[in-house]
XYZ file of C-alpha atoms in Angstrom:
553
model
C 0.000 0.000 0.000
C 3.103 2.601 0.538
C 4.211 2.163 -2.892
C 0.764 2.385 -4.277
C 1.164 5.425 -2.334
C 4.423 6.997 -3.554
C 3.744 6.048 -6.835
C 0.593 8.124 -6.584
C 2.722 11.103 -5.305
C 5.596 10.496 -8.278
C 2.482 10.734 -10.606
C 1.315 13.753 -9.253
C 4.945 15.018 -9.545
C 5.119 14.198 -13.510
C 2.289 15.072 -13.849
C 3.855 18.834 -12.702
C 0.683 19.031 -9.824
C 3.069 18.988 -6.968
C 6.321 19.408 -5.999
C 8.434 17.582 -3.630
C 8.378 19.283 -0.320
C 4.539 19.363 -0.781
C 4.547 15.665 -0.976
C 6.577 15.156 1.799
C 4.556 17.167 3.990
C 1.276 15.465 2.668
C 2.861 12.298 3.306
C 3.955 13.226 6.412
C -0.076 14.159 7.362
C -0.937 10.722 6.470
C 1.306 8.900 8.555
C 0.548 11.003 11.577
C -3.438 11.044 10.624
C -3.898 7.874 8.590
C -6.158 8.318 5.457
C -4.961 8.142 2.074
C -2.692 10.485 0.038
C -5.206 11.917 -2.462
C -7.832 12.593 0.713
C -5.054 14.765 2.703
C -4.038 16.668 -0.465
C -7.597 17.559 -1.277
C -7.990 18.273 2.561
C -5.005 20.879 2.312
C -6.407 22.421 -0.107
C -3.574 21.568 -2.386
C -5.889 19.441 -5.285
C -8.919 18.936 -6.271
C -10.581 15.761 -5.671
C -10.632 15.873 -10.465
C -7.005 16.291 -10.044
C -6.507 13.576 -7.720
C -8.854 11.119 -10.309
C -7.314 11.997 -13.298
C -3.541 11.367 -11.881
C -4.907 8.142 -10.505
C -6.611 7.394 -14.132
C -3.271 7.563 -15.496
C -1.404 5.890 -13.316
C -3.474 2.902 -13.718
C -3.716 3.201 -17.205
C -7.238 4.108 -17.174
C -9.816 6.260 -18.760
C -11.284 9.317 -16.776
C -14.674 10.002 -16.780
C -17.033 13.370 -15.966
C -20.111 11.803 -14.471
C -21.984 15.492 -14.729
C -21.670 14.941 -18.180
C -21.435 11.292 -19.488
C -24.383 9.572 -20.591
C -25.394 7.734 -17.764
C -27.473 4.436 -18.489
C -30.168 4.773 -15.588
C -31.247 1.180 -15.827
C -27.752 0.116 -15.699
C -26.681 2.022 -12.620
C -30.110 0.593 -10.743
C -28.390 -2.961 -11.153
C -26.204 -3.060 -8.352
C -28.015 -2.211 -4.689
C -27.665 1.614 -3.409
C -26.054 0.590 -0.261
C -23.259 -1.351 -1.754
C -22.230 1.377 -4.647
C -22.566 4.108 -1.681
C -20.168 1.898 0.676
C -17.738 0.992 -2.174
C -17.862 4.615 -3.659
C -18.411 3.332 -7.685
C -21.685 3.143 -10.120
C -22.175 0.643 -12.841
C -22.241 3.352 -15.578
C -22.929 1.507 -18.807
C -22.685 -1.792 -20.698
C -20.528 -1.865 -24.212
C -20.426 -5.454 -25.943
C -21.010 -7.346 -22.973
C -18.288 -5.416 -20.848
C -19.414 -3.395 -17.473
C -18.109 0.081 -17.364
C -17.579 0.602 -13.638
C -17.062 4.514 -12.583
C -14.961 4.036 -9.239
C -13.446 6.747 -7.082
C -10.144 4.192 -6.125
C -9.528 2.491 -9.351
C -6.793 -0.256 -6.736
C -9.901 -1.571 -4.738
C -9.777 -4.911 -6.692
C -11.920 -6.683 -4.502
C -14.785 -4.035 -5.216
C -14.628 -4.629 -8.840
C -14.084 -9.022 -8.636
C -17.288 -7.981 -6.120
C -19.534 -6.362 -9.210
C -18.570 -9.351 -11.953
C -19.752 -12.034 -9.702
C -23.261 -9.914 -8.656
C -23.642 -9.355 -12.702
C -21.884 -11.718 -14.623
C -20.398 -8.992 -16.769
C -17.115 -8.372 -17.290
C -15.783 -5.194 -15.763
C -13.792 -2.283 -16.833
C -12.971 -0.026 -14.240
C -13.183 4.233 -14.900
C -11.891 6.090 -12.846
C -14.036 9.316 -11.089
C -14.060 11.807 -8.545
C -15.753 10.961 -5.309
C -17.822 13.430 -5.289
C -19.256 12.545 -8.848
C -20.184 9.420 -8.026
C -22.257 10.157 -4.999
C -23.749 12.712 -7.368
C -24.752 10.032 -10.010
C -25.850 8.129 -6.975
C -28.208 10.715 -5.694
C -29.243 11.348 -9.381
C -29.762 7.715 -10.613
C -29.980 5.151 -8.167
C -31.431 7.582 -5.087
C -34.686 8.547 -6.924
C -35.116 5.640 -8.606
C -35.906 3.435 -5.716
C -38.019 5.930 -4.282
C -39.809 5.869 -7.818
C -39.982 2.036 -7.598
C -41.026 2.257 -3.633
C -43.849 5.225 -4.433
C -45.874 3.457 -6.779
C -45.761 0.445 -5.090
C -46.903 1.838 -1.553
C -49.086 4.871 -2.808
C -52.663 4.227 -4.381
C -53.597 6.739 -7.203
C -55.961 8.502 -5.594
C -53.912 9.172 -2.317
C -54.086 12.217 -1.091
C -50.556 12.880 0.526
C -50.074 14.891 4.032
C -46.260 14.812 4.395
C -44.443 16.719 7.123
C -41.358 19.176 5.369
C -38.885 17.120 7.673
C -39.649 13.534 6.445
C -36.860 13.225 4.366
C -37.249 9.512 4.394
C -40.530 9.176 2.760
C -40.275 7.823 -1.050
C -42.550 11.428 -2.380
C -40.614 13.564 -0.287
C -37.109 11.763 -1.323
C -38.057 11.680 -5.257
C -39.150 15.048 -5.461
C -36.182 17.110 -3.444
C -34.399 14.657 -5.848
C -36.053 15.784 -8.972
C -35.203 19.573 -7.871
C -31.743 19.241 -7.066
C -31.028 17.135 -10.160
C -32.693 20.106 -12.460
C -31.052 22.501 -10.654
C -27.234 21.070 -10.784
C -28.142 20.653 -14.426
C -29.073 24.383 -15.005
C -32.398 24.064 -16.127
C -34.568 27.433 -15.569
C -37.554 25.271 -15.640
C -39.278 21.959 -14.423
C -42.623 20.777 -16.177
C -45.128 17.785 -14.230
C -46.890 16.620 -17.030
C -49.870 14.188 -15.669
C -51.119 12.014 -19.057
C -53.289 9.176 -19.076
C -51.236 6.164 -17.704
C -47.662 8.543 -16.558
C -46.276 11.572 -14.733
C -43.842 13.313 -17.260
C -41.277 14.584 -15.687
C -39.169 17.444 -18.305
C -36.834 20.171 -17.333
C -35.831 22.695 -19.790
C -32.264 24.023 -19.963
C -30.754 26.233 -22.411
C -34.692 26.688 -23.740
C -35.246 23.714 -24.736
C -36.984 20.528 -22.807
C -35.181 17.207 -21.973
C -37.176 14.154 -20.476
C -36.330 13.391 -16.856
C -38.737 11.101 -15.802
C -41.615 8.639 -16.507
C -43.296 8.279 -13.534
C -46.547 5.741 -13.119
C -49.010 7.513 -12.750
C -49.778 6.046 -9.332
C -47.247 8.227 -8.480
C -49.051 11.347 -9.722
C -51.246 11.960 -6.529
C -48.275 11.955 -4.024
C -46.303 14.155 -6.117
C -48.541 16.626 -6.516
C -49.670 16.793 -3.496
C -46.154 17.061 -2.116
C -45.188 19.779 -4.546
C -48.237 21.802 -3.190
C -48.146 21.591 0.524
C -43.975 23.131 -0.181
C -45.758 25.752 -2.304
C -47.709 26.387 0.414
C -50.955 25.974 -1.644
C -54.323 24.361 -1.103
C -54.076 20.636 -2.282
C -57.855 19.588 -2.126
C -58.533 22.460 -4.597
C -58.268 20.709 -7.765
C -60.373 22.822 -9.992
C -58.955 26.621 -10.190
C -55.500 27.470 -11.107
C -52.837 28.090 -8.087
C -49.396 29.484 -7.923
C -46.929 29.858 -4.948
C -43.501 29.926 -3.716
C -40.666 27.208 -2.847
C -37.710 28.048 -0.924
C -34.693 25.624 -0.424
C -31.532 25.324 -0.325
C -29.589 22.937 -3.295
C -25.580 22.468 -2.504
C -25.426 25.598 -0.397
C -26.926 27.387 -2.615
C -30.735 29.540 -2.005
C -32.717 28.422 -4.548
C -36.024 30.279 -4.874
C -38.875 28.391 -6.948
C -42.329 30.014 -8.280
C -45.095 27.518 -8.671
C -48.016 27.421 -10.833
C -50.499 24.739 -11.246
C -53.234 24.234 -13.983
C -55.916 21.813 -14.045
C -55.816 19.514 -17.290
C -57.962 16.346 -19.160
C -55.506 13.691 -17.100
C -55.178 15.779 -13.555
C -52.921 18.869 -12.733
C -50.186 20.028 -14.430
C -47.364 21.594 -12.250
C -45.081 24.291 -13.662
C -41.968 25.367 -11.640
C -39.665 28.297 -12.522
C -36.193 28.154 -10.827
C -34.680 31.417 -9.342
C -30.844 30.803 -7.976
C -30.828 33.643 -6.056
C -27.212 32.866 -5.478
C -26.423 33.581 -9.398
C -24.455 37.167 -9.523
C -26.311 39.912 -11.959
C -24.361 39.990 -15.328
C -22.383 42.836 -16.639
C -23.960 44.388 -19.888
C -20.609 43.454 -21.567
C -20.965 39.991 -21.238
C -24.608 39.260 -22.549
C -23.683 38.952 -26.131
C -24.683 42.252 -27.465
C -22.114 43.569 -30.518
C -20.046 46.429 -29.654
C -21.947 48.974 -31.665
C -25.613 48.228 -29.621
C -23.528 48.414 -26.430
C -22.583 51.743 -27.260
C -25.920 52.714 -28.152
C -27.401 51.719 -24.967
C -24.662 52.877 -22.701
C -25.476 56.536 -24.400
C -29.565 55.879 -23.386
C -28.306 54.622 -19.890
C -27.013 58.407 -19.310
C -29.396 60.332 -20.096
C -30.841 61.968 -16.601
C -34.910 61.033 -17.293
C -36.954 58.955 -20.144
C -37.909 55.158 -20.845
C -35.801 52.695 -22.203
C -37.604 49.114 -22.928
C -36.360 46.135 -23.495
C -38.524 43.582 -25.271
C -39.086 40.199 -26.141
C -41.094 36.749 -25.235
C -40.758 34.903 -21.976
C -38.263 33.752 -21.499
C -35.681 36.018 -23.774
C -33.415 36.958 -21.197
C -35.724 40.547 -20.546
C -34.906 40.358 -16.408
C -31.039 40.092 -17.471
C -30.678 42.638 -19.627
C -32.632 45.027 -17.099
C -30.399 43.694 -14.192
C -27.431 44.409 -16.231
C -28.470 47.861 -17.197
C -29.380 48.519 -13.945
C -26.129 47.531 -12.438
C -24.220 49.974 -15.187
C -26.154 52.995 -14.165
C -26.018 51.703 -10.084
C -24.024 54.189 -8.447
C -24.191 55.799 -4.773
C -24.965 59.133 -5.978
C -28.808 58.016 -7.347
C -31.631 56.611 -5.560
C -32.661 53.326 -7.413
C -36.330 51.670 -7.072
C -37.422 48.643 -8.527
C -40.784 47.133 -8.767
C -40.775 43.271 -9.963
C -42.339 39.917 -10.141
C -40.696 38.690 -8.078
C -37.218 40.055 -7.170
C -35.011 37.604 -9.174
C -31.732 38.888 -8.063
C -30.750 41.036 -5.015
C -28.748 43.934 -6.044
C -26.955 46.145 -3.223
C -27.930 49.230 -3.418
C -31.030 49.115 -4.805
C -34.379 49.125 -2.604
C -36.769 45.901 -4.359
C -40.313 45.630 -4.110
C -41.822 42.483 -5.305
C -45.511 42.640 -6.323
C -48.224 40.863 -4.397
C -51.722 41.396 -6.061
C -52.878 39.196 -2.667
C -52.447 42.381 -0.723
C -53.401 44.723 -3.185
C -49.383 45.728 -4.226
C -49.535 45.334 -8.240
C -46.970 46.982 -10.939
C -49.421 50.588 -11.182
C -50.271 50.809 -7.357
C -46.584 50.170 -6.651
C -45.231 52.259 -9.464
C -47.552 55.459 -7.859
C -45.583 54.639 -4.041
C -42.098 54.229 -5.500
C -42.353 57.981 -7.564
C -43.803 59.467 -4.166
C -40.355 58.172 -2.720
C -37.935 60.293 -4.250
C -36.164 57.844 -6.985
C -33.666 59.170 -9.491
C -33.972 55.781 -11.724
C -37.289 53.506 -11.364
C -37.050 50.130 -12.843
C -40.476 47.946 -13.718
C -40.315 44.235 -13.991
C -43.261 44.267 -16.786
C -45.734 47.090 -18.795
C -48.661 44.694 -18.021
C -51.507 46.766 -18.455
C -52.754 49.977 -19.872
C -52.304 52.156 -16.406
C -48.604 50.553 -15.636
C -48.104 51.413 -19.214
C -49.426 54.793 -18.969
C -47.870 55.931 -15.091
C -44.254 54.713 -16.124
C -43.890 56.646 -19.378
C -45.009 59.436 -17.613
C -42.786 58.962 -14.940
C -40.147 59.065 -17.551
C -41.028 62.579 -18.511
C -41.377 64.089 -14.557
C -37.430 63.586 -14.386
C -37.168 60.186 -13.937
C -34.891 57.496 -15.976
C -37.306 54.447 -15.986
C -36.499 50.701 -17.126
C -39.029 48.616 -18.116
C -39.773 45.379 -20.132
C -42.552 44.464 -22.491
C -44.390 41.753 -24.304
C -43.586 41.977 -28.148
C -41.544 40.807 -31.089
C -39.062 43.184 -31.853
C -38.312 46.755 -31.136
C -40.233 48.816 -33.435
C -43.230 46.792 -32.296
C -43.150 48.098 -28.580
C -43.985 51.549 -29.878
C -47.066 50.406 -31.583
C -47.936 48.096 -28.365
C -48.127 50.967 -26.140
C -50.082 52.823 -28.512
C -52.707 49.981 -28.773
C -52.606 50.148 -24.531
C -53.757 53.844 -24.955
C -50.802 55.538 -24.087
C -51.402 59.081 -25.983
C -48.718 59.428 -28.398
C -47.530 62.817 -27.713
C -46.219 61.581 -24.496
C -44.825 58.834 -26.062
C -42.984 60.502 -28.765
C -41.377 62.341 -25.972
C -40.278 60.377 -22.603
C -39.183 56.900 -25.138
C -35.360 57.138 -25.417
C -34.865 53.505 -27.582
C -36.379 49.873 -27.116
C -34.002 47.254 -26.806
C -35.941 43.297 -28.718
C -33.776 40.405 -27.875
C -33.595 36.909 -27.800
C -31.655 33.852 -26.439
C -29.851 31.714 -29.165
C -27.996 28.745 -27.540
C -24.371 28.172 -28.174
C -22.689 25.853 -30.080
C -19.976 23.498 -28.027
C -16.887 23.908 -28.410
C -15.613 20.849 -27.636
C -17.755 19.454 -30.195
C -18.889 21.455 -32.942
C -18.043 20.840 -36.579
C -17.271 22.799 -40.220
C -20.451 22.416 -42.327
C -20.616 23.142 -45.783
C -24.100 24.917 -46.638
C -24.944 25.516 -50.263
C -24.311 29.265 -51.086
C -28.565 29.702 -51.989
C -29.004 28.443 -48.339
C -27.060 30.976 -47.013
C -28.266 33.930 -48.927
C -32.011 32.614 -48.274
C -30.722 32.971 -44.904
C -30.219 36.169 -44.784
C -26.445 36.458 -45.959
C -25.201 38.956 -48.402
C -24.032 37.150 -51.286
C -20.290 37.830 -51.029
C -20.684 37.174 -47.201
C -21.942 33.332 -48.426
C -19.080 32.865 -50.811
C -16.313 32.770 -47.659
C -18.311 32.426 -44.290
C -17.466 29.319 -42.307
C -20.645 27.616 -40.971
C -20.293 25.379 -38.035
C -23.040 22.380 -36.985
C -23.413 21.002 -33.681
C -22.522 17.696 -32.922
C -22.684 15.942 -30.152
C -20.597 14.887 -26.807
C -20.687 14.087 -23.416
C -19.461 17.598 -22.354
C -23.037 19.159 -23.782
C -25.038 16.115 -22.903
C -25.066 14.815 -26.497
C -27.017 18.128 -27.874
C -23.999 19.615 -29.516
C -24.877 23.147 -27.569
C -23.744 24.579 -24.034
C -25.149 27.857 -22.606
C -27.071 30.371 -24.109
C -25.987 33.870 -25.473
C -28.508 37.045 -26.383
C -29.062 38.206 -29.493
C -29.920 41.900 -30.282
C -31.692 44.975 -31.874
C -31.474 48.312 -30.180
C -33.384 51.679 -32.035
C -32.531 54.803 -30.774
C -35.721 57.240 -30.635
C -35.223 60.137 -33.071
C -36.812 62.851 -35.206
C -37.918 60.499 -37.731
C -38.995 57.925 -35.518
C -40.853 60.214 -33.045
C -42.682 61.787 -35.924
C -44.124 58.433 -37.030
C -45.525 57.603 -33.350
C -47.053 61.339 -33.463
C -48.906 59.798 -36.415
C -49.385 56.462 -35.358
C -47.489 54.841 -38.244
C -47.369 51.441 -38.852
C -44.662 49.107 -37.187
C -42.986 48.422 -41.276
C -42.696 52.475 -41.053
C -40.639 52.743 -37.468
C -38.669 49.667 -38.565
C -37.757 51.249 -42.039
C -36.904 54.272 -40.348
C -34.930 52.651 -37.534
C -33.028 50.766 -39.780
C -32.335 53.598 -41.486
C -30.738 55.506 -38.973
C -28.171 52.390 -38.419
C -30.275 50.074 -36.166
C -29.296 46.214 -36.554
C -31.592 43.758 -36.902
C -32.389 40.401 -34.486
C -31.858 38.405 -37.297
C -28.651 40.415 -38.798
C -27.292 40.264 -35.494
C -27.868 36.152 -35.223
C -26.608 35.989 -38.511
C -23.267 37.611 -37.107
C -23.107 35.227 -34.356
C -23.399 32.428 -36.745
C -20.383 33.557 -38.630
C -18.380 34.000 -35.513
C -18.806 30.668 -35.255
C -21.010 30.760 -32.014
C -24.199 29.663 -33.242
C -25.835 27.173 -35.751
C -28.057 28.160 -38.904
C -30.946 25.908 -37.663
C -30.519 27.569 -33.642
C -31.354 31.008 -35.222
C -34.064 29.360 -37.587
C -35.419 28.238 -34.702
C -35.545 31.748 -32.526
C -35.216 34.209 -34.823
C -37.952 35.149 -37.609
């Protein structure tokens, strides 16, 4: 066992990780304290416990795995009992012509791995992975999937479910913290219960788009529900009306803050949950994505002392971002800053956050009327909802006020004509509108993965390329991998169009022109379109023709 020892430390040496008076002092540690090498240099801080796997992998000749990405087989990591793959830290992780691929966190534990061929009759080959990894994939694929199995076999359908928050050891209550922590390691921004005729569906969608989860029986639908409401803190014999509350928890250390919403459906309620890491920090406007000219545009609207700059786009477009972002540029301690939102997604020092509560009366235009009693320099609105909000924060913007605010429609021109529709009169909105800002969210190719494709030169220019852009721009596809989960895309990035208000374009909301107008006129004056600003992002090599087919008109 010493030389498996040393030869770990040597490795680690090579390998250019450590350097000899560090090993002697770790391996001084571990014979005063016992415990192995790898465990006292991650303890000193001096490694990670990656760093310590990967220097094992090698020195066993073995391949490294990255159980947050890989592909784990869930019905092969349910073959070996949760108790003995917890004790043994390792997890059957998939079977390849007959062989066993075993993910264990001490690749030398020989006995573990003879262990796993005689309980399967597969041949074995051990992976190496970090500790910590594996108890993940445990949590993630073993964990849940008993309680899954152990739900529907103790819960009748029609159960109604009265579970105490601290019985962690019930099957419901162990499936569903599972289901949340899983989607929220995994980044998702949303997780869908889909009750159908003979299943739960389970999806979570990350980077916009929805992945299956789970297939639950639908035996299983009753407790889950139920179990889902009573942490929402709704009513869970009302089975009739629409609901929607609040979840607060805690996921790795991190507050995680989730709004609720429940609608009644053919096959039994359908629960919605929006994720909120309240943990996340606000980004900087220089690192959403927008092009260098639109930054500067916006930075010049974010100085100006009063008016109303919008920012537009469909759920979930990355609206609340931008206005975070903006708001942290113009953040300083020389302005008072009020915000009015539903809910408060981030906290931002600095600036005092009301979240709306229609329950008690507090909506968007009753708490837009407190805040400019309250002496603010900049107000910022989560949403123009209605005619009134619409109406009190434009003219807000032209009492001395610089308000931010977001709004329902499809691109930037189109927010002038919305408000007009809400009865905003358009003298005032020829004068307190400074410039609309219409995004979206494209996701982003990998780059571990993606690949050269070669598009026909129509394609592009149908596209939206100019034609001696399509004879020499390099189009990449995604492809596939374990790093991005086999989609061929990681993350998402914004895409932009920001119009300045001017003469032209205030004279055409006097009138009440029609949206083709103010975009003709906005373009015009040197505003860039959604789709021409996809189409640069596509070039760069950042994005896929069919990602910006697919969010972009």
């Amino acid at each position: 066992m010493n030389w498996e020892r040393e030869r770990l430390g040597e490795v680690l040496q090579r390998a250019g990780l450590i350097d000899e008076s560090t090993l002697e002092s770790a391996l001084a540690v571990q014979a005063r304290e016992g415990g192995k090498l790898g465990e006292v240099l991650v303890k000193q801080l001096v490694l990670t416990e990656e760093q310590i796997a990967r220097a094992l992998a090698q020195q066993k000749g073995l391949d490294y795995v990255d159980l947050t990405t890989f592909p784990v087989d869930r019905d092969v990591a349910g073959i070996l009992p949760e108790r003995v793959v917890r004790m043994r830290s390792m997890l059957p992780i998939a079977i390849r012509d007959d062989v066993l691929l075993l993910a264990m966190s001490d690749p030398l534990d020989i006995e573990a791995a003879d262990d796993v061929e005689m309980r399967t009759h597969h041949t074995v080959l051990p992976v190496v992975a970090s500790a910590s990894q594996i108890s993940f994939a445990i949590d993630k694929y073993v964990t849940s999937a008993d309680a899954v199995e152990e739900l529907a076999s103790s819960t009748p359908e029609s159960a109604e479910v009265l579970i105490p928050d601290q019985a962690d050891d019930v099957p419901v209550v162990r499936l569903v913290n599972q289901i949340i922590r899983d989607s929220v390691r995994d980044g998702a921004s949303d997780i869908h219960f889909e009750p159908g005729e003979r299943s739960l569906r389970v999806r979570e969608r990350i980077d916009g788009v929805l992945h299956d989860v789970a297939d639950l029986p639908s035996s299983a639908t009753a407790g889950v529900l139920s179990r889902l409401k009573v942490m929402a803190d709704m009513d869970i014999a009302e089975r009739r009306r629409p609901q929607d509350g609040r979840i607060g928890l805690e996921v790795d250390k991190q507050a995680v803050d989730l709004r609720a919403v429940v609608l009644p459906t053919h096959w039994g309620e359908s629960m919605i949950l929006r994720i909120l890491n309240n943990d996340v920090s606000v980004h900087r406007l220089d690192d959403i994505g927008m092009g260098s000219q639109d930054l500067i545009t916006l930075t010049r609207l974010l100085r100006k002392p009063w008016g109303a700059v919008l920012v537009s786009g469909p759920t979930g477009s990355g609206k609340t971002t931008t206005l975070y972002a903006a708001l942290s540029r113009v953040n300083d301690e020389g302005r008072k800053i009020i915000s009015v939102e539903d809910p408060v997604e981030y906290l931002l020092p600095g600036v005092t956050q009301v979240a709306v509560n229609p329950r008690i009366g507090v909506t968007f235009a009753n708490g837009l009327r407190t805040i400019l009693r309250s002496d603010p320099d900049i107000v910022m609105v989560g949403e123009v909802r209605d005619p009134e909000t619409a109406e009190i924060a434009v003219r807000a913007a032209l009492t001395g006020h610089l308000v931010l605010t977001s709004i329902h429609t499809n691109d930037a021109p189109s927010a002038i004509t919305r408000l007009l529709d809400m009865g905003v009169p358009s003298y005032i909105l020829a004068s307190s509108i400074l410039g609309v800002v219409a995004q979206r969210l494209v996701r982003v190719l990998c780059p571990a993965c993606k690949a050269p494709h070669n598009v026909p030169t129509e394609r592009l220019i149908a596209a939206g390329f100019l034609p001696e852009e399509a004879e020499t721009v390099m189009i990449f596809r995604p492809e596939g991998c374990d790093r991005c989960r086999r989609t061929g895309y990681q993350g998402r990035l914004g895409v932009f169009e920001v119009m300045a208000n001017d003469q032209e374009i205030t004279k055409l909301a006097l009138l009440g022109a029609p949206v083709e107008d103010i975009r003709r006129a906005a373009v015009t004056a040197g505003m860039r379109t959604l789709r021409r600003d996809a189409l640069d992002k596509v070039a760069s090599g950042l994005t896929s023709l069919e990602e910006i087919d697919r969010v972009v008109m």
